[in-house]
Amino acid sequence: MSEAVETARAVFERHFGTAPQGVAFAPGRVNLIGDHVDYNDGLVLPMPLGVGTAVAFGPLDGIVEAVAVDFGEEIDSFPAGEVPASGEGWRAYFRGMVAMLAEAGIVTGGCRLAIAGDMPQGTGLSSSASLEIAIGRALAALAGTEISPEELSRAAQATEHRYAGVNCGIMDQMASAAGKPDHAMLLDCRDLSYENIPLPEDWAVLIVQSGVERGLVDGEYNTRRAQCERAAEAMGVASLRDATIAMLDAADLDIETEMRARHVIEEIARVRDAATALRAADLATFGRLLKESHMSHRDLFENSHPQVDRLVERLKGLIGSEGGARMTGGGFGGAVVAVMAASEVERVETELRRLQDADGMEAKTMRARATS
Ligand code: GLA
């Protein structure tokens, strides 16, 4: 179990002088393939992690109060029913979730929360989605209500849009809310249908930090999204999910917009192929698709980073043809995901460390299987 659960419980007791009613948990995720396609109604293949965010919760009369363990035990507090319309940092997510769940009819008359996480932030592993989903689960439990993963994810996505200023898709929230450990989730972002596909026993998923912190809110993300929407509009389709390469070739688009759209259209096809390869335990094909995906991010979507590219090249060299590596998540820095035979992962980690000692290129690793 995630260490965050015990931390949240202990801080709740110390801070509020009483035991919590319960502790909600939601994981972060790593996306295996399919980035910047969720807001284009596409297909994605994320996988939930063993780490994430825990929220210890208990009732309180008339006041909504939270303590954030990982932010110097900062406190946020406001009268129930009077959620501030904005907030900075973690408060944006906390306030957003209270407000969005209230809009969905899940109202708390007051509560106390202690929030703790055990995952790196700003590395493309969705610590914010795990925070939102864990808060949502705690609030629903306090209200004595069940909330479906889809409804919870929509509330979390609305929190990102309206409180954090990121026009994100819904992949991270759905992966956190409905993913299954050691399974990749093939999610259709158009209708939110999904299938949790087991990861073959003898595959390993390794997350490698590039050391370059990324910021979603710096505008690049929203710019990419706007370009995709422009391309869809120019081709007369509701979203890039409905576009084809032939339509793109015939469209009159500026080169940059065309490159963005080409990435999305081809990436959706790659996700489909990757799911087929996963079901067939075909590591070589899966790995090839990861490599192609990375090149597409680097050259067409232009949301990679030179340091990330170097790390991907290094991993490709160490892994060979039975597997692959690519940037993962929003991009512009952050983490790399690598898939390989489980029997190889020890060697790859050791080699990475050795090379890091030699040239200083950061490569902190984390295994993504809950069972490893
Ligand atoms: C961020 C967003 C997601 C998704 C990815 C890129 O993680 O929150 O909705 O768009 O970037 O795939």
Coordinates of N, CA and C in Angstrom, one line a residue, residues 26-35 44-52 119 124-127 129-130 171-187 195-201 203-207 278 286 290 326 328-329 337-340 366-372:
A26 N -6.0 7.8 -4.3 CA -6.1 7.7 -5.8 C -4.7 7.7 -6.3
P27 N -4.4 6.8 -7.3 CA -3.0 6.8 -7.8 C -2.7 7.8 -8.9
G28 N -1.4 8.0 -9.1 CA -0.9 8.7 -10.3 C -1.0 7.8 -11.5
R29 N -0.5 8.2 -12.6 CA -0.5 7.3 -13.8 C 0.7 7.6 -14.7
V30 N 1.0 6.6 -15.4 CA 2.0 6.8 -16.5 C 1.3 6.5 -17.8
N31 N 1.5 7.3 -18.8 CA 0.8 7.0 -20.0 C 1.8 6.2 -20.9
L32 N 1.4 5.0 -21.3 CA 2.3 4.2 -22.1 C 2.4 4.7 -23.5
I33 N 1.2 5.1 -24.1 CA 1.3 5.7 -25.5 C -0.1 6.5 -25.7
G34 N 0.0 7.5 -26.5 CA -1.2 8.3 -26.8 C -1.2 9.6 -26.1
D35 N -0.3 10.5 -26.4 CA -0.3 11.8 -25.7 C -0.8 12.9 -26.6
V44 N -6.3 6.4 -25.7 CA -5.1 6.5 -24.9 C -4.8 5.2 -24.2
L45 N -3.6 5.0 -23.7 CA -3.3 3.8 -23.0 C -2.4 4.0 -21.7
P46 N -3.1 4.6 -20.7 CA -2.3 4.9 -19.5 C -2.4 3.7 -18.5
M47 N -1.5 3.8 -17.5 CA -1.5 2.7 -16.5 C -1.4 3.4 -15.1
P48 N -2.2 3.0 -14.2 CA -2.1 3.6 -12.8 C -0.9 3.1 -12.1
L49 N -0.3 3.9 -11.2 CA 0.9 3.6 -10.5 C 0.5 3.1 -9.1
G50 N 1.5 2.6 -8.4 CA 1.3 2.2 -7.0 C 1.3 3.4 -6.0
V51 N 1.9 4.5 -6.5 CA 2.0 5.7 -5.7 C 0.9 6.7 -6.1
G52 N 0.6 7.7 -5.2 CA -0.4 8.7 -5.5 C -0.7 9.6 -4.3
M119 N 4.3 10.9 -4.5 CA 4.8 10.8 -5.9 C 5.4 12.1 -6.3
G124 N 5.0 14.8 -15.1 CA 4.1 14.2 -16.1 C 3.5 12.9 -15.6
L125 N 3.4 12.7 -14.3 CA 2.8 11.5 -13.8 C 1.5 11.7 -13.1
S126 N 0.9 12.9 -13.4 CA -0.4 13.2 -12.9 C -0.6 13.2 -11.4
S127 N 0.3 13.9 -10.7 CA 0.0 14.1 -9.3 C -1.2 14.9 -9.1
A129 N -4.0 15.0 -10.9 CA -5.3 14.2 -11.1 C -5.4 13.3 -9.9
S130 N -4.4 12.7 -9.3 CA -4.5 11.8 -8.2 C -5.0 12.6 -7.0
M171 N -7.9 11.9 -19.7 CA -7.2 10.7 -19.5 C -6.7 10.5 -18.1
D172 N -6.0 11.5 -17.5 CA -5.4 11.4 -16.2 C -6.4 11.0 -15.2
Q173 N -7.5 11.7 -15.2 CA -8.5 11.6 -14.2 C -9.2 10.2 -14.3
M174 N -9.4 9.7 -15.5 CA -10.0 8.4 -15.7 C -9.1 7.3 -15.3
A175 N -7.8 7.5 -15.6 CA -6.8 6.5 -15.3 C -6.7 6.3 -13.8
S176 N -6.8 7.5 -13.1 CA -6.7 7.5 -11.6 C -8.0 6.9 -11.0
A177 N -9.1 7.2 -11.6 CA -10.4 6.8 -11.0 C -10.8 5.4 -11.3
A178 N -10.4 4.9 -12.5 CA -10.9 3.6 -13.0 C -9.9 2.6 -13.4
G179 N -8.6 3.0 -13.3 CA -7.5 2.1 -13.7 C -7.3 1.0 -12.7
K180 N -6.6 0.0 -13.1 CA -6.4 -1.2 -12.3 C -4.9 -1.5 -12.2
P181 N -4.3 -1.7 -11.0 CA -2.9 -1.9 -10.9 C -2.4 -3.0 -11.9
D182 N -1.3 -2.8 -12.5 CA -0.7 -3.8 -13.5 C -1.5 -4.0 -14.7
H183 N -2.4 -3.1 -15.0 CA -3.2 -3.2 -16.2 C -3.0 -1.8 -17.0
A184 N -3.0 -1.9 -18.3 CA -3.0 -0.7 -19.1 C -4.5 -0.4 -19.4
M185 N -4.9 0.8 -19.4 CA -6.3 1.1 -19.6 C -6.4 1.7 -21.1
L186 N -7.1 0.9 -21.9 CA -7.4 1.4 -23.2 C -8.7 2.2 -23.1
L187 N -8.5 3.6 -23.1 CA -9.7 4.5 -22.9 C -10.0 5.2 -24.2
E195 N -11.2 -0.4 -21.4 CA -10.9 -1.8 -21.1 C -9.6 -1.9 -20.4
N196 N -9.5 -2.5 -19.2 CA -8.2 -2.6 -18.5 C -7.5 -3.9 -19.0
I197 N -6.5 -3.8 -19.7 CA -5.8 -4.9 -20.3 C -4.6 -5.3 -19.4
P198 N -4.5 -6.6 -19.0 CA -3.4 -6.9 -18.1 C -2.0 -6.8 -18.8
L199 N -1.1 -6.3 -18.1 CA 0.3 -6.2 -18.6 C 0.9 -7.6 -18.5
P200 N 1.5 -8.1 -19.6 CA 2.1 -9.5 -19.5 C 3.0 -9.6 -18.3
E201 N 3.0 -10.7 -17.6 CA 3.8 -11.0 -16.4 C 5.3 -10.7 -16.7
W203 N 6.7 -8.5 -18.7 CA 7.0 -7.2 -19.2 C 7.3 -6.3 -18.0
A204 N 8.2 -5.3 -18.1 CA 8.4 -4.3 -17.1 C 8.2 -3.0 -17.7
V205 N 7.7 -2.1 -16.8 CA 7.5 -0.7 -17.2 C 8.3 0.2 -16.3
L206 N 9.3 0.9 -16.9 CA 10.2 1.7 -16.1 C 10.0 3.2 -16.4
I207 N 9.8 3.9 -15.3 CA 9.7 5.4 -15.5 C 11.0 6.0 -15.2
L278 N -0.2 -5.4 -27.2 CA -0.2 -5.7 -25.7 C -1.0 -7.0 -25.5
F286 N 5.2 -3.5 -29.8 CA 4.9 -2.5 -28.8 C 6.0 -1.5 -28.7
L290 N 6.3 2.7 -29.5 CA 6.7 3.7 -28.5 C 7.8 4.6 -29.1
R326 N 9.7 6.3 -24.7 CA 9.2 7.5 -25.2 C 8.9 8.5 -24.1
T328 N 6.5 10.8 -21.9 CA 5.2 10.5 -21.5 C 4.5 11.7 -20.8
G329 N 3.2 11.9 -21.1 CA 2.4 13.0 -20.4 C 2.4 14.2 -21.3
V337 N 8.9 7.0 -20.3 CA 8.4 5.7 -20.0 C 9.2 4.7 -20.9
A338 N 9.6 3.6 -20.3 CA 10.3 2.5 -21.1 C 9.7 1.2 -20.8
V339 N 9.5 0.4 -21.8 CA 8.9 -0.9 -21.7 C 9.9 -1.9 -22.2
M340 N 10.1 -3.0 -21.4 CA 11.1 -4.0 -21.8 C 10.8 -5.3 -21.1
M366 N 11.9 4.5 -11.6 CA 10.8 4.0 -10.7 C 10.1 2.9 -11.5
R367 N 9.9 1.8 -10.9 CA 9.2 0.7 -11.6 C 7.7 0.9 -11.5
A368 N 7.0 0.7 -12.6 CA 5.6 1.1 -12.5 C 4.7 0.0 -12.1
R369 N 5.1 -1.3 -12.1 CA 4.3 -2.4 -11.7 C 4.1 -2.3 -10.2
A370 N 2.8 -2.5 -9.8 CA 2.5 -2.5 -8.4 C 3.2 -3.8 -7.8
T371 N 3.4 -4.8 -8.6 CA 3.9 -6.1 -8.1 C 5.4 -6.2 -8.1
S372 N 6.1 -5.2 -8.7 CA 7.6 -5.4 -8.7 C 8.2 -4.8 -7.5

